[in-house]
Tab-separated table of N, CA and C and ligand atoms in Angstrom:
chain	number	residue	atom	x	y	z
A	1	MET	N	0.849	-1.195	0.000
A	1	MET	CA	0.000	0.000	0.000
A	1	MET	C	0.889	1.252	0.000
A	2	ASN	N	0.487	2.252	-0.759
A	2	ASN	CA	1.236	3.514	-0.836
A	2	ASN	C	1.406	4.128	0.573
A	3	ASN	N	2.641	4.531	0.907
A	3	ASN	CA	2.932	5.034	2.259
A	3	ASN	C	2.131	6.251	2.683
A	4	ARG	N	2.012	7.196	1.769
A	4	ARG	CA	1.271	8.428	2.113
A	4	ARG	C	-0.205	8.121	2.361
A	5	VAL	N	-0.737	7.245	1.510
A	5	VAL	CA	-2.160	6.866	1.661
A	5	VAL	C	-2.348	6.126	2.985
A	6	GLU	N	-1.424	5.219	3.277
A	6	GLU	CA	-1.509	4.450	4.532
A	6	GLU	C	-1.478	5.397	5.736
A	7	GLN	N	-0.581	6.357	5.675
A	7	GLN	CA	-0.466	7.305	6.796
A	7	GLN	C	-1.746	8.142	6.932
A	8	ALA	N	-2.283	8.591	5.807
A	8	ALA	CA	-3.512	9.394	5.848
A	8	ALA	C	-4.685	8.564	6.374
A	9	LEU	N	-4.735	7.295	5.975
A	9	LEU	CA	-5.816	6.420	6.464
A	9	LEU	C	-5.677	6.219	7.975
A	10	ASN	N	-4.435	6.039	8.438
A	10	ASN	CA	-4.228	5.852	9.879
A	10	ASN	C	-4.574	7.107	10.673
A	11	GLU	N	-4.326	8.273	10.082
A	11	GLU	CA	-4.733	9.513	10.762
A	11	GLU	C	-6.251	9.550	10.888
A	12	GLN	N	-6.922	9.043	9.869
A	12	GLN	CA	-8.385	9.027	9.919
A	12	GLN	C	-8.881	8.017	10.966
A	13	VAL	N	-8.163	6.907	11.124
A	13	VAL	CA	-8.507	5.925	12.177
A	13	VAL	C	-8.536	6.655	13.517
A	14	SER	N	-7.510	7.465	13.742
A	14	SER	CA	-7.400	8.191	15.001
A	14	SER	C	-8.555	9.186	15.169
A	15	LYS	N	-8.930	9.851	14.089
A	15	LYS	CA	-10.026	10.832	14.180
A	15	LYS	C	-11.356	10.155	14.474
A	16	GLU	N	-11.589	8.984	13.857
A	16	GLU	CA	-12.855	8.272	14.100
A	16	GLU	C	-12.893	7.764	15.551
A	17	ALA	N	-11.748	7.325	16.058
A	17	ALA	CA	-11.681	6.862	17.445
A	17	ALA	C	-11.980	8.027	18.394
A	18	SER	N	-11.415	9.197	18.099
A	18	SER	CA	-11.667	10.376	18.933
A	18	SER	C	-13.138	10.773	18.859
A	19	SER	N	-13.731	10.669	17.672
A	19	SER	CA	-15.163	10.991	17.533
A	19	SER	C	-15.985	10.087	18.443
A	20	SER	N	-15.646	8.807	18.443
A	20	SER	CA	-16.402	7.855	19.259
A	20	SER	C	-16.319	8.225	20.745
A	21	GLN	N	-15.115	8.590	21.196
A	21	GLN	CA	-14.946	8.989	22.603
A	21	GLN	C	-15.690	10.292	22.911
A	22	PHE	N	-15.634	11.219	21.958
A	22	PHE	CA	-16.284	12.514	22.134
A	22	PHE	C	-17.802	12.322	22.330
A	23	TYR	N	-18.392	11.480	21.478
A	23	TYR	CA	-19.839	11.248	21.599
A	23	TYR	C	-20.180	10.454	22.860
A	24	LEU	N	-19.249	9.616	23.275
A	24	LEU	CA	-19.461	8.874	24.522
A	24	LEU	C	-19.496	9.851	25.702
A	25	ALA	N	-18.611	10.847	25.673
A	25	ALA	CA	-18.591	11.872	26.737
A	25	ALA	C	-19.909	12.649	26.734
A	26	MET	N	-20.419	12.953	25.550
A	26	MET	CA	-21.696	13.670	25.452
A	26	MET	C	-22.839	12.802	25.975
A	27	ALA	N	-22.794	11.508	25.643
A	27	ALA	CA	-23.835	10.575	26.096
A	27	ALA	C	-23.863	10.528	27.621
A	28	SER	N	-22.694	10.435	28.217
A	28	SER	CA	-22.601	10.325	29.664
A	28	SER	C	-23.077	11.622	30.335
A	29	TRP	N	-22.685	12.750	29.754
A	29	TRP	CA	-23.131	14.047	30.286
A	29	TRP	C	-24.660	14.129	30.229
A	30	ALA	N	-25.239	13.737	29.094
A	30	ALA	CA	-26.694	13.815	28.926
A	30	ALA	C	-27.396	12.899	29.931
A	31	GLU	N	-26.853	11.707	30.111
A	31	GLU	CA	-27.451	10.751	31.061
A	31	GLU	C	-27.438	11.332	32.476
A	32	ASN	N	-26.342	11.978	32.820
A	32	ASN	CA	-26.234	12.566	34.164
A	32	ASN	C	-27.112	13.796	34.342
A	33	ASN	N	-27.612	14.328	33.238
A	33	ASN	CA	-28.465	15.517	33.326
A	33	ASN	C	-29.929	15.211	33.003
A	34	GLY	N	-30.297	13.947	33.107
A	34	GLY	CA	-31.701	13.546	32.930
A	34	GLY	C	-32.190	13.613	31.492
A	35	LEU	N	-31.271	13.714	30.532
A	35	LEU	CA	-31.662	13.798	29.118
A	35	LEU	C	-31.476	12.413	28.479
A	36	ASN	N	-32.407	11.523	28.801
A	36	ASN	CA	-32.198	10.127	28.409
A	36	ASN	C	-32.280	9.891	26.902
A	37	GLY	N	-33.136	10.669	26.221
A	37	GLY	CA	-33.245	10.534	24.763
A	37	GLY	C	-31.945	10.949	24.098
A	38	THR	N	-31.410	12.081	24.559
A	38	THR	CA	-30.146	12.576	24.005
A	38	THR	C	-29.029	11.576	24.300
A	39	ALA	N	-29.047	11.016	25.508
A	39	ALA	CA	-28.022	10.038	25.881
A	39	ALA	C	-28.076	8.838	24.933
A	40	LYS	N	-29.288	8.353	24.659
A	40	LYS	CA	-29.417	7.183	23.782
A	40	LYS	C	-28.880	7.502	22.384
A	41	PHE	N	-29.258	8.681	21.892
A	41	PHE	CA	-28.810	9.140	20.575
A	41	PHE	C	-27.277	9.184	20.519
A	42	MET	N	-26.668	9.719	21.573
A	42	MET	CA	-25.207	9.873	21.594
A	42	MET	C	-24.490	8.532	21.772
A	43	TYR	N	-25.070	7.638	22.576
A	43	TYR	CA	-24.451	6.309	22.717
A	43	TYR	C	-24.450	5.600	21.359
A	44	THR	N	-25.573	5.719	20.648
A	44	THR	CA	-25.665	5.076	19.323
A	44	THR	C	-24.659	5.700	18.365
A	45	HIS	N	-24.556	7.027	18.442
A	45	HIS	CA	-23.631	7.742	17.563
A	45	HIS	C	-22.180	7.350	17.864
A	46	SER	N	-21.885	7.172	19.136
A	46	SER	CA	-20.541	6.764	19.532
A	46	SER	C	-20.207	5.386	18.933
A	47	ASP	N	-21.169	4.463	18.988
A	47	ASP	CA	-20.966	3.128	18.391
A	47	ASP	C	-20.744	3.249	16.890
A	48	GLU	N	-21.490	4.156	16.289
A	48	GLU	CA	-21.374	4.338	14.843
A	48	GLU	C	-19.965	4.811	14.448
A	49	GLU	N	-19.426	5.720	15.258
A	49	GLU	CA	-18.068	6.210	14.985
A	49	GLU	C	-17.032	5.100	15.167
A	50	ARG	N	-17.278	4.246	16.135
A	50	ARG	CA	-16.366	3.113	16.322
A	50	ARG	C	-16.406	2.208	15.089
A	51	PHE	N	-17.605	2.039	14.546
A	51	PHE	CA	-17.744	1.249	13.320
A	51	PHE	C	-16.961	1.896	12.158
A	52	HIS	N	-17.014	3.231	12.075
A	52	HIS	CA	-16.243	3.939	11.030
A	52	HIS	C	-14.746	3.655	11.196
A	53	MET	N	-14.315	3.627	12.444
A	53	MET	CA	-12.895	3.364	12.725
A	53	MET	C	-12.535	1.931	12.301
A	54	LEU	N	-13.379	0.960	12.715
A	54	LEU	CA	-13.094	-0.447	12.406
A	54	LEU	C	-13.051	-0.707	10.907
A	55	LYS	N	-13.943	-0.029	10.194
A	55	LYS	CA	-14.006	-0.196	8.742
A	55	LYS	C	-12.664	0.224	8.107
A	56	LEU	N	-12.074	1.290	8.635
A	56	LEU	CA	-10.766	1.756	8.145
A	56	LEU	C	-9.654	0.774	8.523
A	57	VAL	N	-9.678	0.314	9.784
A	57	VAL	CA	-8.652	-0.631	10.264
A	57	VAL	C	-8.624	-1.862	9.359
A	58	LYS	N	-9.811	-2.398	9.082
A	58	LYS	CA	-9.887	-3.614	8.258
A	58	LYS	C	-9.413	-3.344	6.841
A	59	PHE	N	-9.798	-2.196	6.303
A	59	PHE	CA	-9.399	-1.852	4.931
A	59	PHE	C	-7.876	-1.761	4.814
A	60	ILE	N	-7.255	-1.046	5.776
A	60	ILE	CA	-5.793	-0.882	5.730
A	60	ILE	C	-5.119	-2.251	5.768
A	61	ASN	N	-5.531	-3.087	6.715
A	61	ASN	CA	-4.885	-4.397	6.867
A	61	ASN	C	-5.131	-5.304	5.663
A	62	GLU	N	-6.366	-5.266	5.148
A	62	GLU	CA	-6.689	-6.128	4.001
A	62	GLU	C	-5.898	-5.737	2.764
A	63	ARG	N	-5.484	-4.477	2.676
A	63	ARG	CA	-4.747	-4.039	1.487
A	63	ARG	C	-3.233	-4.097	1.689
A	64	GLY	N	-2.817	-4.781	2.725
A	64	GLY	CA	-1.376	-4.985	2.927
A	64	GLY	C	-0.693	-3.899	3.729
A	65	GLY	N	-1.456	-2.949	4.267
A	65	GLY	CA	-0.873	-1.921	5.128
A	65	GLY	C	-0.903	-2.383	6.572
A	66	LYS	N	-0.554	-1.476	7.482
A	66	LYS	CA	-0.585	-1.827	8.901
A	66	LYS	C	-1.395	-0.767	9.641
A	67	ALA	N	-2.546	-1.190	10.135
A	67	ALA	CA	-3.388	-0.247	10.881
A	67	ALA	C	-2.775	-0.013	12.257
A	68	ILE	N	-2.739	1.257	12.661
A	68	ILE	CA	-2.193	1.604	13.982
A	68	ILE	C	-3.365	1.969	14.889
A	69	ILE	N	-3.458	1.271	16.010
A	69	ILE	CA	-4.538	1.580	16.957
A	69	ILE	C	-4.066	2.749	17.823
A	70	PRO	N	-4.798	3.874	17.751
A	70	PRO	CA	-4.268	5.105	18.351
A	70	PRO	C	-4.547	5.270	19.840
A	71	GLN	N	-3.718	6.113	20.438
A	71	GLN	CA	-3.994	6.582	21.797
A	71	GLN	C	-5.055	7.678	21.634
A	72	ILE	N	-5.967	7.751	22.593
A	72	ILE	CA	-7.041	8.741	22.417
A	72	ILE	C	-7.005	9.787	23.526
A	73	GLU	N	-7.151	11.044	23.100
A	73	GLU	CA	-7.192	12.155	24.070
A	73	GLU	C	-8.468	12.091	24.895
A	74	GLN	N	-8.384	12.571	26.129
A	74	GLN	CA	-9.588	12.596	26.956
A	74	GLN	C	-10.567	13.650	26.421
A	75	PRO	N	-11.816	13.264	26.186
A	75	PRO	CA	-12.799	14.236	25.701
A	75	PRO	C	-13.262	15.152	26.831
A	76	PRO	N	-14.012	16.226	26.518
A	76	PRO	CA	-14.476	17.133	27.587
A	76	PRO	C	-15.345	16.405	28.609
A	77	LYS	N	-15.280	16.901	29.867
A	77	LYS	CA	-16.093	16.277	30.930
A	77	LYS	C	-17.409	17.024	31.101
A	78	GLU	N	-17.399	18.306	30.754
A	78	GLU	CA	-18.576	19.154	30.987
A	78	GLU	C	-19.003	19.862	29.714
A	79	PHE	N	-20.307	20.129	29.637
A	79	PHE	CA	-20.865	20.925	28.542
A	79	PHE	C	-21.788	21.954	29.188
A	80	ASN	N	-21.890	23.149	28.589
A	80	ASN	CA	-22.708	24.202	29.213
A	80	ASN	C	-24.187	23.848	29.220
A	81	ASN	N	-24.663	23.358	28.087
A	81	ASN	CA	-26.075	23.013	27.926
A	81	ASN	C	-26.216	22.198	26.641
A	82	LEU	N	-27.471	21.858	26.321
A	82	LEU	CA	-27.712	20.987	25.170
A	82	LEU	C	-27.311	21.658	23.855
A	83	GLU	N	-27.574	22.962	23.771
A	83	GLU	CA	-27.208	23.671	22.542
A	83	GLU	C	-25.688	23.626	22.351
A	84	ASN	N	-24.976	23.789	23.448
A	84	ASN	CA	-23.517	23.732	23.408
A	84	ASN	C	-23.042	22.344	22.935
A	85	VAL	N	-23.739	21.295	23.384
A	85	VAL	CA	-23.395	19.929	22.971
A	85	VAL	C	-23.495	19.805	21.448
A	86	PHE	N	-24.630	20.266	20.906
A	86	PHE	CA	-24.833	20.081	19.463
A	86	PHE	C	-24.006	21.047	18.617
A	87	GLU	N	-23.698	22.225	19.187
A	87	GLU	CA	-22.795	23.132	18.462
A	87	GLU	C	-21.417	22.478	18.323
A	88	ARG	N	-20.976	21.874	19.412
A	88	ARG	CA	-19.652	21.231	19.385
A	88	ARG	C	-19.663	20.018	18.467
A	89	LEU	N	-20.802	19.326	18.475
A	89	LEU	CA	-20.927	18.166	17.587
A	89	LEU	C	-20.803	18.618	16.124
A	90	LEU	N	-21.512	19.697	15.776
A	90	LEU	CA	-21.464	20.194	14.395
A	90	LEU	C	-20.046	20.630	14.024
A	91	GLN	N	-19.398	21.390	14.916
A	91	GLN	CA	-18.028	21.846	14.621
A	91	GLN	C	-17.093	20.649	14.444
A	92	HIS	N	-17.306	19.639	15.268
A	92	HIS	CA	-16.488	18.432	15.180
A	92	HIS	C	-16.678	17.754	13.816
A	93	GLU	N	-17.936	17.625	13.397
A	93	GLU	CA	-18.209	16.963	12.117
A	93	GLU	C	-17.657	17.764	10.938
A	94	ILE	N	-17.696	19.097	11.039
A	94	ILE	CA	-17.133	19.934	9.970
A	94	ILE	C	-15.620	19.660	9.856
A	95	ALA	N	-14.965	19.527	11.007
A	95	ALA	CA	-13.519	19.243	11.004
A	95	ALA	C	-13.249	17.851	10.414
A	96	VAL	N	-14.112	16.879	10.750
A	96	VAL	CA	-13.922	15.521	10.216
A	96	VAL	C	-14.121	15.535	8.690
A	97	THR	N	-15.106	16.287	8.229
A	97	THR	CA	-15.338	16.391	6.775
A	97	THR	C	-14.078	16.924	6.092
A	98	GLN	N	-13.458	17.910	6.717
A	98	GLN	CA	-12.232	18.481	6.142
A	98	GLN	C	-11.139	17.415	6.050
A	99	SER	N	-11.030	16.589	7.096
A	99	SER	CA	-9.964	15.580	7.057
A	99	SER	C	-10.286	14.483	6.027
A	100	ILE	N	-11.572	14.197	5.822
A	100	ILE	CA	-11.939	13.228	4.770
A	100	ILE	C	-11.587	13.825	3.396
A	101	ASN	N	-11.854	15.108	3.222
A	101	ASN	CA	-11.511	15.761	1.951
A	101	ASN	C	-9.997	15.712	1.705
A	102	ASP	N	-9.219	15.914	2.773
A	102	ASP	CA	-7.755	15.837	2.640
A	102	ASP	C	-7.331	14.421	2.231
A	103	LEU	N	-8.028	13.441	2.809
A	103	LEU	CA	-7.730	12.040	2.484
A	103	LEU	C	-8.026	11.760	1.001
A	104	VAL	N	-9.138	12.278	0.517
A	104	VAL	CA	-9.505	12.128	-0.900
A	104	VAL	C	-8.395	12.732	-1.766
A	105	ASP	N	-7.919	13.877	-1.344
A	105	ASP	CA	-6.866	14.585	-2.070
A	105	ASP	C	-5.591	13.743	-2.177
A	106	VAL	N	-5.203	13.144	-1.053
A	106	VAL	CA	-3.991	12.298	-1.046
A	106	VAL	C	-4.184	11.126	-2.020
A	107	CYS	N	-5.378	10.503	-1.991
A	107	CYS	CA	-5.649	9.364	-2.895
A	107	CYS	C	-5.477	9.781	-4.351
A	108	LEU	N	-5.981	10.967	-4.693
A	108	LEU	CA	-5.890	11.425	-6.082
A	108	LEU	C	-4.449	11.737	-6.462
A	109	GLN	N	-3.740	12.404	-5.529
A	109	GLN	CA	-2.326	12.736	-5.820
A	109	GLN	C	-1.496	11.476	-6.038
A	110	GLU	N	-1.803	10.427	-5.247
A	110	GLU	CA	-1.027	9.183	-5.341
A	110	GLU	C	-1.624	8.201	-6.351
A	111	LYS	N	-2.672	8.637	-7.027
A	111	LYS	CA	-3.373	7.804	-8.025
A	111	LYS	C	-3.812	6.449	-7.441
A	112	ASP	N	-4.267	6.474	-6.193
A	112	ASP	CA	-4.779	5.258	-5.554
A	112	ASP	C	-6.307	5.284	-5.693
A	113	TYR	N	-6.786	4.777	-6.817
A	113	TYR	CA	-8.222	4.890	-7.114
A	113	TYR	C	-9.064	3.895	-6.319
A	114	THR	N	-8.458	2.817	-5.872
A	114	THR	CA	-9.206	1.851	-5.041
A	114	THR	C	-9.559	2.494	-3.705
A	115	THR	N	-8.540	3.117	-3.093
A	115	THR	CA	-8.807	3.771	-1.801
A	115	THR	C	-9.737	4.971	-2.008
A	116	HIS	N	-9.551	5.652	-3.107
A	116	HIS	CA	-10.424	6.788	-3.418
A	116	HIS	C	-11.879	6.325	-3.441
A	117	ASN	N	-12.097	5.184	-4.072
A	117	ASN	CA	-13.438	4.614	-4.166
A	117	ASN	C	-13.974	4.250	-2.773
A	118	PHE	N	-13.124	3.642	-1.958
A	118	PHE	CA	-13.502	3.249	-0.593
A	118	PHE	C	-13.888	4.483	0.247
A	119	VAL	N	-13.127	5.547	0.076
A	119	VAL	CA	-13.327	6.752	0.895
A	119	VAL	C	-14.634	7.500	0.541
A	120	GLN	N	-15.168	7.209	-0.654
A	120	GLN	CA	-16.416	7.887	-1.036
A	120	GLN	C	-17.555	7.605	-0.049
A	121	TRP	N	-17.512	6.431	0.563
A	121	TRP	CA	-18.530	6.088	1.573
A	121	TRP	C	-18.485	7.117	2.717
A	122	TYR	N	-17.273	7.512	3.094
A	122	TYR	CA	-17.105	8.485	4.181
A	122	TYR	C	-17.533	9.892	3.740
A	123	VAL	N	-17.341	10.178	2.461
A	123	VAL	CA	-17.760	11.489	1.943
A	123	VAL	C	-19.278	11.626	2.108
A	124	SER	N	-20.029	10.592	1.701
A	124	SER	CA	-21.495	10.661	1.832
A	124	SER	C	-21.913	10.667	3.292
A	125	GLU	N	-21.230	9.875	4.090
A	125	GLU	CA	-21.537	9.797	5.516
A	125	GLU	C	-21.410	11.180	6.164
A	126	GLN	N	-20.352	11.908	5.816
A	126	GLN	CA	-20.142	13.240	6.407
A	126	GLN	C	-21.246	14.201	6.011
A	127	LEU	N	-21.699	14.097	4.753
A	127	LEU	CA	-22.807	14.946	4.295
A	127	LEU	C	-24.025	14.751	5.188
A	128	GLU	N	-24.344	13.470	5.422
A	128	GLU	CA	-25.507	13.123	6.251
A	128	GLU	C	-25.332	13.612	7.685
A	129	GLU	N	-24.147	13.397	8.234
A	129	GLU	CA	-23.929	13.749	9.639
A	129	GLU	C	-23.980	15.251	9.867
A	130	GLU	N	-23.410	15.991	8.938
A	130	GLU	CA	-23.461	17.458	9.088
A	130	GLU	C	-24.899	17.946	8.965
A	131	ALA	N	-25.643	17.374	8.012
A	131	ALA	CA	-27.033	17.805	7.812
A	131	ALA	C	-27.863	17.508	9.064
A	132	LEU	N	-27.652	16.318	9.637
A	132	LEU	CA	-28.391	15.937	10.845
A	132	LEU	C	-28.064	16.894	11.996
A	133	ALA	N	-26.780	17.204	12.174
A	133	ALA	CA	-26.370	18.099	13.270
A	133	ALA	C	-26.996	19.489	13.079
A	134	ARG	N	-27.055	19.963	11.832
A	134	ARG	CA	-27.637	21.299	11.585
A	134	ARG	C	-29.132	21.295	11.878
A	135	THR	N	-29.818	20.211	11.483
A	135	THR	CA	-31.263	20.126	11.721
A	135	THR	C	-31.548	20.131	13.220
A	136	VAL	N	-30.802	19.336	13.957
A	136	VAL	CA	-31.015	19.242	15.404
A	136	VAL	C	-30.748	20.601	16.059
A	137	LEU	N	-29.689	21.251	15.627
A	137	LEU	CA	-29.325	22.547	16.199
A	137	LEU	C	-30.396	23.601	15.889
A	138	ASP	N	-30.942	23.589	14.680
A	138	ASP	CA	-32.017	24.523	14.315
A	138	ASP	C	-33.216	24.323	15.235
A	139	LYS	N	-33.546	23.052	15.485
A	139	LYS	CA	-34.686	22.745	16.365
A	139	LYS	C	-34.442	23.310	17.753
A	140	LEU	N	-33.245	23.072	18.267
A	140	LEU	CA	-32.901	23.534	19.615
A	140	LEU	C	-32.986	25.055	19.717
A	141	ARG	N	-32.565	25.747	18.667
A	141	ARG	CA	-32.605	27.217	18.686
A	141	ARG	C	-34.040	27.711	18.664
A	142	LEU	N	-34.904	26.978	17.961
A	142	LEU	CA	-36.332	27.330	17.925
A	142	LEU	C	-36.963	27.186	19.306
A	143	ILE	N	-36.593	26.109	19.995
A	143	ILE	CA	-37.152	25.817	21.323
A	143	ILE	C	-36.715	26.871	22.341
A	144	GLY	N	-35.469	27.348	22.196
A	144	GLY	CA	-34.942	28.331	23.147
A	144	GLY	C	-34.928	27.733	24.542
A	145	GLY	N	-35.422	28.469	25.528
A	145	GLY	CA	-35.370	27.985	26.911
A	145	GLY	C	-36.647	27.273	27.352
A	146	ASP	N	-37.568	26.985	26.424
A	146	ASP	CA	-38.859	26.397	26.800
A	146	ASP	C	-38.706	24.959	27.321
A	147	LYS	N	-39.107	24.747	28.581
A	147	LYS	CA	-38.880	23.436	29.220
A	147	LYS	C	-39.697	22.317	28.571
A	148	GLY	N	-40.977	22.646	28.243
A	148	GLY	CA	-41.846	21.643	27.598
A	148	GLY	C	-41.265	21.242	26.246
A	149	GLY	N	-40.792	22.253	25.511
A	149	GLY	CA	-40.189	22.009	24.199
A	149	GLY	C	-38.965	21.132	24.333
A	150	MET	N	-38.202	21.364	25.376
A	150	MET	CA	-36.975	20.601	25.606
A	150	MET	C	-37.311	19.137	25.925
A	151	TYR	N	-38.376	18.956	26.696
A	151	TYR	CA	-38.808	17.594	27.043
A	151	TYR	C	-39.176	16.827	25.771
A	152	MET	N	-39.955	17.491	24.889
A	152	MET	CA	-40.368	16.856	23.628
A	152	MET	C	-39.146	16.584	22.738
A	153	PHE	N	-38.228	17.523	22.731
A	153	PHE	CA	-37.019	17.388	21.908
A	153	PHE	C	-36.251	16.132	22.323
A	154	ASP	N	-36.085	15.999	23.652
A	154	ASP	CA	-35.324	14.862	24.169
A	154	ASP	C	-36.030	13.546	23.830
A	155	ARG	N	-37.369	13.560	23.925
A	155	ARG	CA	-38.127	12.345	23.620
A	155	ARG	C	-38.015	11.997	22.128
A	156	ASP	N	-38.085	13.029	21.277
A	156	ASP	CA	-37.982	12.795	19.822
A	156	ASP	C	-36.618	12.221	19.450
A	157	LEU	N	-35.599	12.712	20.133
A	157	LEU	CA	-34.238	12.268	19.817
A	157	LEU	C	-34.067	10.778	20.126
A	158	GLU	N	-34.813	10.328	21.132
A	158	GLU	CA	-34.749	8.911	21.502
A	158	GLU	C	-35.200	8.049	20.323
A	159	ASN	N	-36.139	8.591	19.541
A	159	ASN	CA	-36.666	7.811	18.421
A	159	ASN	C	-35.986	8.142	17.091
A	160	ALA	N	-34.972	9.024	17.145
A	160	ALA	CA	-34.309	9.416	15.889
A	160	ALA	C	-33.727	8.176	15.213
A	161	SER	N	-33.867	8.129	13.907
A	161	SER	CA	-33.494	6.892	13.210
A	161	SER	C	-32.024	6.871	12.837
A	162	ILE	N	-31.214	6.433	13.789
A	162	ILE	CA	-29.807	6.211	13.477
A	162	ILE	C	-29.591	4.711	13.572
A	163	ILE	N	-29.092	4.145	12.496
A	163	ILE	CA	-28.930	2.692	12.465
A	163	ILE	C	-27.458	2.347	12.594
A	164	THR	N	-27.161	1.482	13.542
A	164	THR	CA	-25.777	1.049	13.695
A	164	THR	C	-25.660	-0.371	13.158
A	165	ALA	N	-24.703	-0.580	12.287
A	165	ALA	CA	-24.539	-1.907	11.708
A	165	ALA	C	-23.282	-2.563	12.265
A	166	PRO	N	-23.227	-3.905	12.215
A	166	PRO	CA	-22.009	-4.569	12.658
A	166	PRO	C	-20.834	-4.212	11.755
A	167	ALA	N	-19.612	-4.281	12.300
A	167	ALA	CA	-18.424	-3.855	11.552
A	167	ALA	C	-18.177	-4.687	10.307
A	168	SER	N	-18.753	-5.878	10.219
A	168	SER	CA	-18.538	-6.728	9.049
A	168	SER	C	-19.340	-6.239	7.846
A	169	ASP	N	-20.348	-5.389	8.101
A	169	ASP	CA	-21.202	-4.899	7.015
A	169	ASP	C	-20.545	-3.678	6.391
A	170	ASN	N	-20.040	-3.837	5.177
A	170	ASN	CA	-19.312	-2.733	4.562
A	170	ASN	C	-20.199	-1.800	3.762
A	171	GLN	N	-21.434	-2.150	3.559
A	171	GLN	CA	-22.281	-1.331	2.706
A	171	GLN	C	-23.089	-0.319	3.492
A	172	LYS	N	-23.616	-0.749	4.628
A	172	LYS	CA	-24.478	0.137	5.404
A	172	LYS	C	-23.706	0.696	6.583
A	173	LYS	N	-24.294	1.729	7.247
A	173	LYS	CA	-23.646	2.155	8.460
A	173	LYS	C	-24.232	1.398	9.627
B	1	OFO	FE1	-17.224	9.201	11.337
B	1	OFO	O1	-18.533	10.317	10.935
B	1	OFO	FE2	-18.707	11.597	12.332
B	1	OFO	O2	-17.081	11.971	12.823
């Protein structure tokens, strides 16, 4: 496997692992603040990010590279409020999209079209994740400080349709 591509893929492994920890921290914060719907949503999202990481690990190894399992930074322990949680989530996803775009760039420069093809799954995934974060944030801004609205928001999030697939499934998330 091309060295630059391998290194870029391993950097992405680290970012997906950090995403998983970040969402786990949000899930735990929400659970401790009585926001059970939000907690469920974040726990599911954390699992999903772990799946993104595993998908990369398997791809690197299957193509003759060596996946490096990264050390992970401690995520934040506290969040100001729910809006702050989703603002940070959106900013995080925007940064991840940028790193996926950089990865696409490396694939093209190195003419690694197989990896380029593989990475397209992540390109679409980022589109969806950013759109979801923006929708949720818009809703939260509409609700403002209304307690009843917040209760409904948390309940709706519990039913939000995020599907987590086993790591062996390469087609779906
Ligand atoms: Fe892995 O999609 Fe978000 O970060």
